[in-house]
PDB file of C-alpha atoms and ligand atoms in Angstrom:
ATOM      1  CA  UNK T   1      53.370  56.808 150.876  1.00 46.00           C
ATOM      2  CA  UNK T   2      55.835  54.408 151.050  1.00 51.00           C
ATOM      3  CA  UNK T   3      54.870  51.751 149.254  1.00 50.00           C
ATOM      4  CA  UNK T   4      53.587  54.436 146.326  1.00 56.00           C
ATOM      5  CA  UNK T   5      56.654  56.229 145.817  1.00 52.00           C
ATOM      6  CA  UNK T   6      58.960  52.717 145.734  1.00 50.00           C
ATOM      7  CA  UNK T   7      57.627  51.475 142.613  1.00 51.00           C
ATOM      8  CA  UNK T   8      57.609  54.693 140.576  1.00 51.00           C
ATOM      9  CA  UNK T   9      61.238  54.746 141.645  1.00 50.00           C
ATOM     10  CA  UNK T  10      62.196  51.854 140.719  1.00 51.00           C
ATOM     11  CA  UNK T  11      60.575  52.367 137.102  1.00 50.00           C
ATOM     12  CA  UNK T  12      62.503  55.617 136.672  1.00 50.00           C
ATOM     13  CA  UNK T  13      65.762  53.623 137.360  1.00 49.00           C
ATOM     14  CA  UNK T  14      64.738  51.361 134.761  1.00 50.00           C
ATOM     15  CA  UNK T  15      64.347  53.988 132.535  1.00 47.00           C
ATOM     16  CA  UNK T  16      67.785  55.716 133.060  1.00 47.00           C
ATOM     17  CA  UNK T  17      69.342  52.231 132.605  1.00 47.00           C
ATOM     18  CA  UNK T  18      67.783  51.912 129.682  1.00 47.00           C
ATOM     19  CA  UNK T  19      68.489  55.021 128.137  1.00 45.00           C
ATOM     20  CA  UNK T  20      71.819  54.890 129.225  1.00 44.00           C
ATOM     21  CA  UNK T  21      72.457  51.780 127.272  1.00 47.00           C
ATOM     22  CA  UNK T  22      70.943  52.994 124.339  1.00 47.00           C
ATOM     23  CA  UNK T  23      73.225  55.965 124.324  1.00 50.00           C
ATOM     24  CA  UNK T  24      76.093  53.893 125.422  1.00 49.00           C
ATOM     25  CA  UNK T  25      75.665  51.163 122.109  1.00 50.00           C
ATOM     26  CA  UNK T  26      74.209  54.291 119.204  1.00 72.00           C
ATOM     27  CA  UNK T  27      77.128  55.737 118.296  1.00 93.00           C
ATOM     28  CA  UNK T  28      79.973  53.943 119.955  1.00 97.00           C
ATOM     29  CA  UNK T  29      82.330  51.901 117.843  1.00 98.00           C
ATOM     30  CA  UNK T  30      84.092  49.215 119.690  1.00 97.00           C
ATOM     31  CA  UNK T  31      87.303  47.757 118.547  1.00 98.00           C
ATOM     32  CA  UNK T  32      89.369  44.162 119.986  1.00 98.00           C
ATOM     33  CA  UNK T  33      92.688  45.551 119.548  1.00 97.00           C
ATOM     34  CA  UNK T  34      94.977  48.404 117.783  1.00 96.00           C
ATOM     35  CA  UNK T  35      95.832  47.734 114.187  1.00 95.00           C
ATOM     36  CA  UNK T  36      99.751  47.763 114.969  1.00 94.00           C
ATOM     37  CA  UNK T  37      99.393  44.447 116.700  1.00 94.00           C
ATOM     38  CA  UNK T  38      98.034  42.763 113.839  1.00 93.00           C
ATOM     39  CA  UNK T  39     100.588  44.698 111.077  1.00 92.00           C
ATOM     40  CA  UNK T  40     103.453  43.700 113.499  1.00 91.00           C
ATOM     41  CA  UNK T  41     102.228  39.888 113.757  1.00 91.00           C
ATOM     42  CA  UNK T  42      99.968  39.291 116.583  1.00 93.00           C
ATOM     43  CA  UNK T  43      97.743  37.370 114.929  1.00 92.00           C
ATOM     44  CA  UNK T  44      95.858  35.516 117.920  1.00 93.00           C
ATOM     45  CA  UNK T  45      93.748  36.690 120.387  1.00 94.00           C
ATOM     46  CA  UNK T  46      91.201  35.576 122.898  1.00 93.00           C
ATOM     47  CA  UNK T  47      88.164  37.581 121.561  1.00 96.00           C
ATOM     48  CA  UNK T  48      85.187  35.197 120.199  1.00 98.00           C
ATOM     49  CA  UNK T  49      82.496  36.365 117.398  1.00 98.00           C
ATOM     50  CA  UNK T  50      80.000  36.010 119.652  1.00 97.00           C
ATOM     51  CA  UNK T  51      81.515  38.497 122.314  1.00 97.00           C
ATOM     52  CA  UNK T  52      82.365  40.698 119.065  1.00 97.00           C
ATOM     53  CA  UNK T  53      78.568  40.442 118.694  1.00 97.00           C
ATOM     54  CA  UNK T  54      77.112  41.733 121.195  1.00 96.00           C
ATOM     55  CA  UNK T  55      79.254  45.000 120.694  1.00 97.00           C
ATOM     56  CA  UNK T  56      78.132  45.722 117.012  1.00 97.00           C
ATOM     57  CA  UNK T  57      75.945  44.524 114.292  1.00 97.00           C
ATOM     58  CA  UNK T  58      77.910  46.178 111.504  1.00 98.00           C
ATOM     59  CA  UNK T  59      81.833  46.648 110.625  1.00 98.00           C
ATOM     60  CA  UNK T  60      84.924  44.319 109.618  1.00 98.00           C
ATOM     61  CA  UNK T  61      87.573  42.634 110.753  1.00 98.00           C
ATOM     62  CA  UNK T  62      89.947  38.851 110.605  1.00 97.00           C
ATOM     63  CA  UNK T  63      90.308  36.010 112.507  1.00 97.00           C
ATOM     64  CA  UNK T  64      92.863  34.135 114.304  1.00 96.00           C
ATOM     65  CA  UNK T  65      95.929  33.435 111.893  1.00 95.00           C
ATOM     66  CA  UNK T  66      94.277  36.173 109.395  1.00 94.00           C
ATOM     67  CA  UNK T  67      92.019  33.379 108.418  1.00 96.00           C
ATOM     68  CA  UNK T  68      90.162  35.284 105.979  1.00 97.00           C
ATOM     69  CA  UNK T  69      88.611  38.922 105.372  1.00 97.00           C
ATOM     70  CA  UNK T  70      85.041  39.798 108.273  1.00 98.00           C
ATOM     71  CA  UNK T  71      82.040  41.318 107.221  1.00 98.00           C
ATOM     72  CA  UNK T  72      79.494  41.863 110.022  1.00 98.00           C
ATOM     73  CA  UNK T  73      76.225  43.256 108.764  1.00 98.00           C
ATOM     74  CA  UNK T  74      73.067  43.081 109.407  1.00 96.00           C
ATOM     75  CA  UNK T  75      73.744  41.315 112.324  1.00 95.00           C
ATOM     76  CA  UNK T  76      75.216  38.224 110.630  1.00 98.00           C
ATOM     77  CA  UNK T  77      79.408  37.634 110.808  1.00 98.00           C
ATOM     78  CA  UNK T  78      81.056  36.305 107.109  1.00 98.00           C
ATOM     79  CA  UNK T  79      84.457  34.976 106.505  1.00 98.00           C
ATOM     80  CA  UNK T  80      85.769  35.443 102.812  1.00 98.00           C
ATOM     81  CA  UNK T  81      88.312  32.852 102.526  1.00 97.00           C
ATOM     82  CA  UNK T  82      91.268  32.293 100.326  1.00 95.00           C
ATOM     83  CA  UNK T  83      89.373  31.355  97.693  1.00 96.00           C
ATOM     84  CA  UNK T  84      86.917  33.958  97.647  1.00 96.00           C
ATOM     85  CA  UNK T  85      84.329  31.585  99.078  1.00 97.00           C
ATOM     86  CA  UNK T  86      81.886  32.945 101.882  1.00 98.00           C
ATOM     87  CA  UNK T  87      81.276  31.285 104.849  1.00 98.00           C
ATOM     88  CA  UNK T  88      79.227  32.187 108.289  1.00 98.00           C
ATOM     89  CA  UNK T  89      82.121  30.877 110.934  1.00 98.00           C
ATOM     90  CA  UNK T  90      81.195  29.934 114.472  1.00 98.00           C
ATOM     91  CA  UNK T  91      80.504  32.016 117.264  1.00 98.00           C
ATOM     92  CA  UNK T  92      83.497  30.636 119.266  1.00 98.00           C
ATOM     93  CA  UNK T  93      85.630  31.448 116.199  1.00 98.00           C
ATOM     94  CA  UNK T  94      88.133  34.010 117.553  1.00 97.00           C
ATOM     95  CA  UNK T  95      89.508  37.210 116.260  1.00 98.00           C
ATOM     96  CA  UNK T  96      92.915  39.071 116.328  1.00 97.00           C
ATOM     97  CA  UNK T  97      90.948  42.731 114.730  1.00 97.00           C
ATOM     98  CA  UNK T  98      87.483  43.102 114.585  1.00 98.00           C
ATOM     99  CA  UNK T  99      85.321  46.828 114.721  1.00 97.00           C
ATOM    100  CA  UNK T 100      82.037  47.132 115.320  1.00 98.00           C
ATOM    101  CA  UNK T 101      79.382  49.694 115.718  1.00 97.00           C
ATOM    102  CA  UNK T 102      75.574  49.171 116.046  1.00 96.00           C
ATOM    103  CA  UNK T 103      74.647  51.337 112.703  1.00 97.00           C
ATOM    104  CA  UNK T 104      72.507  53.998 112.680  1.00 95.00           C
ATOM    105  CA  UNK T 105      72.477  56.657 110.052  1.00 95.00           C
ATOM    106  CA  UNK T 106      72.830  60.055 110.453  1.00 96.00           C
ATOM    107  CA  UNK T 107      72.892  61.356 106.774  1.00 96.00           C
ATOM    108  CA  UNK T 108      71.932  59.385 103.638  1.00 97.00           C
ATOM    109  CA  UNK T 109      72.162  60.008 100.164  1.00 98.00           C
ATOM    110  CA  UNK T 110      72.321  58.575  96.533  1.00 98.00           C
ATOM    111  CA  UNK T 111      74.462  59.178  94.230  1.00 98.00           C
ATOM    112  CA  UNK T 112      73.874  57.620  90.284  1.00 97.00           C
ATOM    113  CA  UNK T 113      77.449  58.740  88.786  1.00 94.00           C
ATOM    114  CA  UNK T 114      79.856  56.260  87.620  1.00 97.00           C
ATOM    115  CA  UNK T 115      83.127  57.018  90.329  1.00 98.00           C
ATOM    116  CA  UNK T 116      86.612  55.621  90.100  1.00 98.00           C
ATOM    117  CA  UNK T 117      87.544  55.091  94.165  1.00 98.00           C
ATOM    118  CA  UNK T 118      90.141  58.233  94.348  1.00 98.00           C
ATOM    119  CA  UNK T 119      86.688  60.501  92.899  1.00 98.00           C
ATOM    120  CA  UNK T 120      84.265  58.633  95.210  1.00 98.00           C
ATOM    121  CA  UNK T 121      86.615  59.173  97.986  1.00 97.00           C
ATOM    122  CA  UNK T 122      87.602  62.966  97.249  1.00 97.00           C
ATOM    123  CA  UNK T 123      83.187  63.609  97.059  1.00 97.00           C
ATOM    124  CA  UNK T 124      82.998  61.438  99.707  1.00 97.00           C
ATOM    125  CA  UNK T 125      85.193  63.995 102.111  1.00 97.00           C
ATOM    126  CA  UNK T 126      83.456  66.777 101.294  1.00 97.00           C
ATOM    127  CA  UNK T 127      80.764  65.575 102.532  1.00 96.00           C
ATOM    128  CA  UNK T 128      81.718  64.724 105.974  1.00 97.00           C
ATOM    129  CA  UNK T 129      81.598  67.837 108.725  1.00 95.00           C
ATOM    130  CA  UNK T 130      85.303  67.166 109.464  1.00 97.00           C
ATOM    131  CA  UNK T 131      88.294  65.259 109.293  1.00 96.00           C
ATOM    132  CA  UNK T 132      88.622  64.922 112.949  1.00 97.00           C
ATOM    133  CA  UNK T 133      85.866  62.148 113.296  1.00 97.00           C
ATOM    134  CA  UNK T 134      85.380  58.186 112.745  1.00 98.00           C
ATOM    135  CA  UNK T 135      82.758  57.331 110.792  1.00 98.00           C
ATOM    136  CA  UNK T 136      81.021  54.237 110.049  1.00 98.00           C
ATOM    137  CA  UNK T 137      79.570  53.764 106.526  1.00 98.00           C
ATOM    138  CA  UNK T 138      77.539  51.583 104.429  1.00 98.00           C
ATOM    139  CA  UNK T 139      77.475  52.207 101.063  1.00 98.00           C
ATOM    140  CA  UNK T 140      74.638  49.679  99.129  1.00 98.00           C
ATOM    141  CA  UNK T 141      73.927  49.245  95.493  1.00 98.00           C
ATOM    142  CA  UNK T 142      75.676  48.555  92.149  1.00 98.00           C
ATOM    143  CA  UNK T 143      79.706  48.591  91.377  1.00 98.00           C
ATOM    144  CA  UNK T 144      80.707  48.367  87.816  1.00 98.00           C
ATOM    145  CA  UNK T 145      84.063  47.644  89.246  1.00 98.00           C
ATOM    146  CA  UNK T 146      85.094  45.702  92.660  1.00 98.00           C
ATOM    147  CA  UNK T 147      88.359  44.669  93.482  1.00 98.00           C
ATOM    148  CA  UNK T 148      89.007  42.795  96.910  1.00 98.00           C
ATOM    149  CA  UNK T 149      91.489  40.848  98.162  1.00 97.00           C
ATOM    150  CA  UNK T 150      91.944  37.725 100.813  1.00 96.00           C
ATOM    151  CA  UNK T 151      94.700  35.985 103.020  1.00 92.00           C
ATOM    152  CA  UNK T 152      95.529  32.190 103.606  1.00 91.00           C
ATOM    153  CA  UNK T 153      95.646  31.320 107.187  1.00 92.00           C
ATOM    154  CA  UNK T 154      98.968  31.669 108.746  1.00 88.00           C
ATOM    155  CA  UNK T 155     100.965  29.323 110.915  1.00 86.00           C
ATOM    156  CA  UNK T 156     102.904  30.292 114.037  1.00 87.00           C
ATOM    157  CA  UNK T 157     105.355  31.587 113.830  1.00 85.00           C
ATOM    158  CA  UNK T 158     103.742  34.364 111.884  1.00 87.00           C
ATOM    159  CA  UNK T 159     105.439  37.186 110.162  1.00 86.00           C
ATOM    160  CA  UNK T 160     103.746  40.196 109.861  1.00 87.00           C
ATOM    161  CA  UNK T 161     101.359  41.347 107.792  1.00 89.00           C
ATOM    162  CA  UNK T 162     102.898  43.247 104.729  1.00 87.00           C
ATOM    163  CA  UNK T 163     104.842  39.705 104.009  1.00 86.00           C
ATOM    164  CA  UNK T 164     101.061  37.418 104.552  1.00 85.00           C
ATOM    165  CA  UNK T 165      99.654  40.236 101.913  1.00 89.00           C
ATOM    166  CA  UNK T 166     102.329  38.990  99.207  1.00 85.00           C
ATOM    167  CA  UNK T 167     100.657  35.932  98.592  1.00 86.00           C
ATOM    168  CA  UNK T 168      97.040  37.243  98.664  1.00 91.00           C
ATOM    169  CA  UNK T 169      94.138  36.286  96.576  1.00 93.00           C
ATOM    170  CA  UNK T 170      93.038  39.024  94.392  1.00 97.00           C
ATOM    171  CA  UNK T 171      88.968  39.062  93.308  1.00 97.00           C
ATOM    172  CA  UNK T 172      88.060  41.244  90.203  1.00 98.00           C
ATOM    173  CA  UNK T 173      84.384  41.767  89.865  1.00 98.00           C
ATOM    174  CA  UNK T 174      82.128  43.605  86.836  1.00 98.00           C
ATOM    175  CA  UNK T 175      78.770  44.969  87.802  1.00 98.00           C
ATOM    176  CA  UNK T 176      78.004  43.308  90.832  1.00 98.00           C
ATOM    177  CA  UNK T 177      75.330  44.320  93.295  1.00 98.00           C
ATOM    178  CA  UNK T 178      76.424  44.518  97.211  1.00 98.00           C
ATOM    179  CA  UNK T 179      77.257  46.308 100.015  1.00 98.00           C
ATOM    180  CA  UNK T 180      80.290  48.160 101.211  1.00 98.00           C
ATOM    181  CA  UNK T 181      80.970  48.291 105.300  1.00 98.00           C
ATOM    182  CA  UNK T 182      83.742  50.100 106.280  1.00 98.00           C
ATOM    183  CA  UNK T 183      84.968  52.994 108.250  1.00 98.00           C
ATOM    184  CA  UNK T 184      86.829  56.420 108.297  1.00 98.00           C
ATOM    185  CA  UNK T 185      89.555  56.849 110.728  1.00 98.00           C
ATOM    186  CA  UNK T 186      91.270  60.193 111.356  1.00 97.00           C
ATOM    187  CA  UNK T 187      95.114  60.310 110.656  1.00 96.00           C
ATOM    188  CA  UNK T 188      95.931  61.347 113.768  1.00 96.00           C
ATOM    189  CA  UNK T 189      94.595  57.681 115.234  1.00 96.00           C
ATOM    190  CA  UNK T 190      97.507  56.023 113.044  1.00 92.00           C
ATOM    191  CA  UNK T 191      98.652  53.165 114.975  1.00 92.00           C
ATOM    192  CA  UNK T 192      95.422  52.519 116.406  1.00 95.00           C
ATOM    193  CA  UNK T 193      93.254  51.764 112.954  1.00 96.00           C
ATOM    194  CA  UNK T 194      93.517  52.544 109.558  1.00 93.00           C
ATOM    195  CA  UNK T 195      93.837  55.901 108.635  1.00 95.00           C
ATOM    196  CA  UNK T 196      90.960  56.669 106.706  1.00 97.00           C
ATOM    197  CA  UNK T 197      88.854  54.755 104.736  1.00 98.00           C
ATOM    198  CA  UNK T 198      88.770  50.939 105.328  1.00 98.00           C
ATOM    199  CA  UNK T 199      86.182  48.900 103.456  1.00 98.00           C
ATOM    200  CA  UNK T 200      85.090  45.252 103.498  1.00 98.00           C
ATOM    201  CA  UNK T 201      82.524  44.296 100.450  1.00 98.00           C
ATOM    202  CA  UNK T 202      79.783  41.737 100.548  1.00 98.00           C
ATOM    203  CA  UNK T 203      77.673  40.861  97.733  1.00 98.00           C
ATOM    204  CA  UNK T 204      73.859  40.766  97.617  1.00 98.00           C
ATOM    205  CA  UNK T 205      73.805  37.033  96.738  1.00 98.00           C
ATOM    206  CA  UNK T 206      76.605  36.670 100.065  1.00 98.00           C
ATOM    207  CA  UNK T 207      79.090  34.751  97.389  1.00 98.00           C
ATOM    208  CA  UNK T 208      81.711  37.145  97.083  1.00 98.00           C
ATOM    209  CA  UNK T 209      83.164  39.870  99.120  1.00 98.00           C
ATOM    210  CA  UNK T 210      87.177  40.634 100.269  1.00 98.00           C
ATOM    211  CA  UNK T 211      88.611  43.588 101.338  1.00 97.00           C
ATOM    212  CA  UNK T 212      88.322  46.571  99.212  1.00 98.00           C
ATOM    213  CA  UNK T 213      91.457  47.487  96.904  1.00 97.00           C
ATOM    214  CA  UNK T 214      89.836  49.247  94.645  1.00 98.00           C
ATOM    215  CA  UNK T 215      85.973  49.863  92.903  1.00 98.00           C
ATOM    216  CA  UNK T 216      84.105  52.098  90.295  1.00 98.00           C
ATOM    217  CA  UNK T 217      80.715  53.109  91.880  1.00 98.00           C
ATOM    218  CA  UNK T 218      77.279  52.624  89.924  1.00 98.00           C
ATOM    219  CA  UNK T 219      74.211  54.001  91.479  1.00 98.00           C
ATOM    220  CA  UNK T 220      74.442  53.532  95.410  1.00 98.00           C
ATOM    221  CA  UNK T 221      72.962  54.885  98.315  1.00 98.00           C
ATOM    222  CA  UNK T 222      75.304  56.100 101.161  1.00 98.00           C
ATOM    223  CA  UNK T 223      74.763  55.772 104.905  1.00 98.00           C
ATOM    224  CA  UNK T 224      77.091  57.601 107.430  1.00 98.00           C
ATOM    225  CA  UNK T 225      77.282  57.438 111.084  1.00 97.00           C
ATOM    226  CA  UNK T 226      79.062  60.011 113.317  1.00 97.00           C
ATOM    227  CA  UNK T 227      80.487  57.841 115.741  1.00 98.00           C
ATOM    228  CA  UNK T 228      80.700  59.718 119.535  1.00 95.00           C
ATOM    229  CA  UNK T 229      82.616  57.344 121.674  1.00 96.00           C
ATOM    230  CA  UNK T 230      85.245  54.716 120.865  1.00 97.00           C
ATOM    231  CA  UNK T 231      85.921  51.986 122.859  1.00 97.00           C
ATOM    232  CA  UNK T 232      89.036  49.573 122.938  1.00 97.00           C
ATOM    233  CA  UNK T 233      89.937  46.222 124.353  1.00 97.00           C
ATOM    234  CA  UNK T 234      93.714  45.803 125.235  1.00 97.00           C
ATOM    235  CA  UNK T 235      94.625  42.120 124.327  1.00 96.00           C
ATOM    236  CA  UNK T 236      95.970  40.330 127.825  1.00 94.00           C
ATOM    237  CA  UNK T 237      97.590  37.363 125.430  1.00 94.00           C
ATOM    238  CA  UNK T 238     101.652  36.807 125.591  1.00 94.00           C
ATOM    239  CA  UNK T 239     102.049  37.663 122.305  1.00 92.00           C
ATOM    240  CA  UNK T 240     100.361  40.975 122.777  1.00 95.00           C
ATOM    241  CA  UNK T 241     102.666  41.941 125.950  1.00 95.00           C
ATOM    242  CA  UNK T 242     105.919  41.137 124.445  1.00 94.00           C
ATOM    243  CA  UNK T 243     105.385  42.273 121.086  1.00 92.00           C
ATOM    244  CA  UNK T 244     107.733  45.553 120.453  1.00 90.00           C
ATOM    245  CA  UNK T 245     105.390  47.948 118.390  1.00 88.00           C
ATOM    246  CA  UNK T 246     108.338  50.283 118.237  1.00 84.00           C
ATOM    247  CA  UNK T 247     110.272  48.527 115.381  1.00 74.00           C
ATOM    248  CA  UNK T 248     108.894  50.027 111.824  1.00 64.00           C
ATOM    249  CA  UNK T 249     105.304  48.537 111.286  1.00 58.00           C
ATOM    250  CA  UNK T 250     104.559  46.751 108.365  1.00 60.00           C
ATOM    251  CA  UNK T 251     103.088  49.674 105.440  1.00 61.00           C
ATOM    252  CA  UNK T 252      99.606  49.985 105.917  1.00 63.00           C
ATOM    253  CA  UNK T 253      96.679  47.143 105.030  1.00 69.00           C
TER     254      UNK T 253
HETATM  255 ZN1   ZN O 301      90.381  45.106 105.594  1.00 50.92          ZN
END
């Protein structure tokens, strides 16, 4: 009896396990560090791409010294530089902001009507069951109009963000084909990300990209993901224990 019951035991723990990791990774979205650090100039952390990795195939980010704009999708990491050139950095790269999910839809749907962003984003809300969620979303086709932006890498000491964003690079694009990854935070998680929506846009060729600062949809398909849990690391560098995050934060991203 024994030596029956053992092994279907031990399969059924394997099966819990299993399920419970499934659950755990669906629709969790994992984040390195609150946004406030990096407005208010913490712009180094510990966190490597390839630890960011194995929380997320999908969702945006920086790395040390703001060293460029992250896309992760499709389970590859890009860096848009300064120049507007994109690169696949190393795994041992580090990052002061990165969030990831691993992306599964729960709604999708296409929409062929040229959008400015404040349109896209107003049909965009009422589409969502509430206001009180994050969501991940992809958002993949054609842009008559993309607007994105990059950062030179900083030096310590740095200053915070607002001032880095001064001298960004600006990238103006005219129908171009790609894919937007970003997420919606609720306003009541101010502080903590972005209140609500934060893109990052790759193209389909992978030679442009930035982060979004403005676009005019063409026909795209949308992708949204409820996301259930949220999960954050709480940097354990010096610059993150000393920082004072109650001084004014820098305005937004
Ligand atoms: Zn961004």
């Amino acid at each position: 009896m024994k030596f029956r019951t053992f092994p279907i035991l031990f399969f059924l723990l394997l099966i819990s396990v299993n399920n419970y990791s499934q659950k755990k990774n669906s629709k969790t979205l994992y984040q390195t560090s609150p946004i406030i650090s990096l407005l208010n100039g913490v712009m180094n952390d510990s966190i490597t791409i390839g630890e960011v990795e194995h929380y997320g195939d999908f969702g945006l980010g920086t790395y040390n010294g703001v060293d460029g704009e992250m896309i992760v999708l499709n389970k590859k990491v890009y860096r848009v530089d300064y120049d507007g050139k994109v690169n696949q950095p190393e795994k041992s790269e580090k990052t002061p902001f990165a969030c990831v999910t691993f992306f599964h839809s729960d709604e999708s749907f296409d929409w062929n009507n040229e959008m400015d962003y404040n349109k896209f984003i107003e049909k965009l809300d009422e589409k969502l069951p509430s206001q009180n969620l994050i969501y991940a979303i992809k958002i993949t086709g054609r842009f008559v109009e993309m607007e994105t932006r990059s950062e030179s890498k900083q030096a310590k000491p740095y200053s915070n963000l607002s001032d880095v964003l001064k001298n960004q690079s600006v990238f103006k694009f005219k129908n171009i084909q790609g894919t937007l990854v970003g997420f919606k935070f609720p306003n009541y998680m101010q502080g903590v990300n972005v209140p609500g929506y934060h893109f990052h846009f790759l193209s389909l060729d992978k030679k442009e990209g930035g982060h979004v600062l403005n676009f005019t949809s063409g026909k795209v398909k949308i992708e949204i993901e409820m996301i259930n849990t949220f999960e954050m690391n709480f940097p354990q560098t010096k610059e993150f224990l000393k920082a004072d995050f109650d001084k004014k934060p820098a305005p937004g991203l």
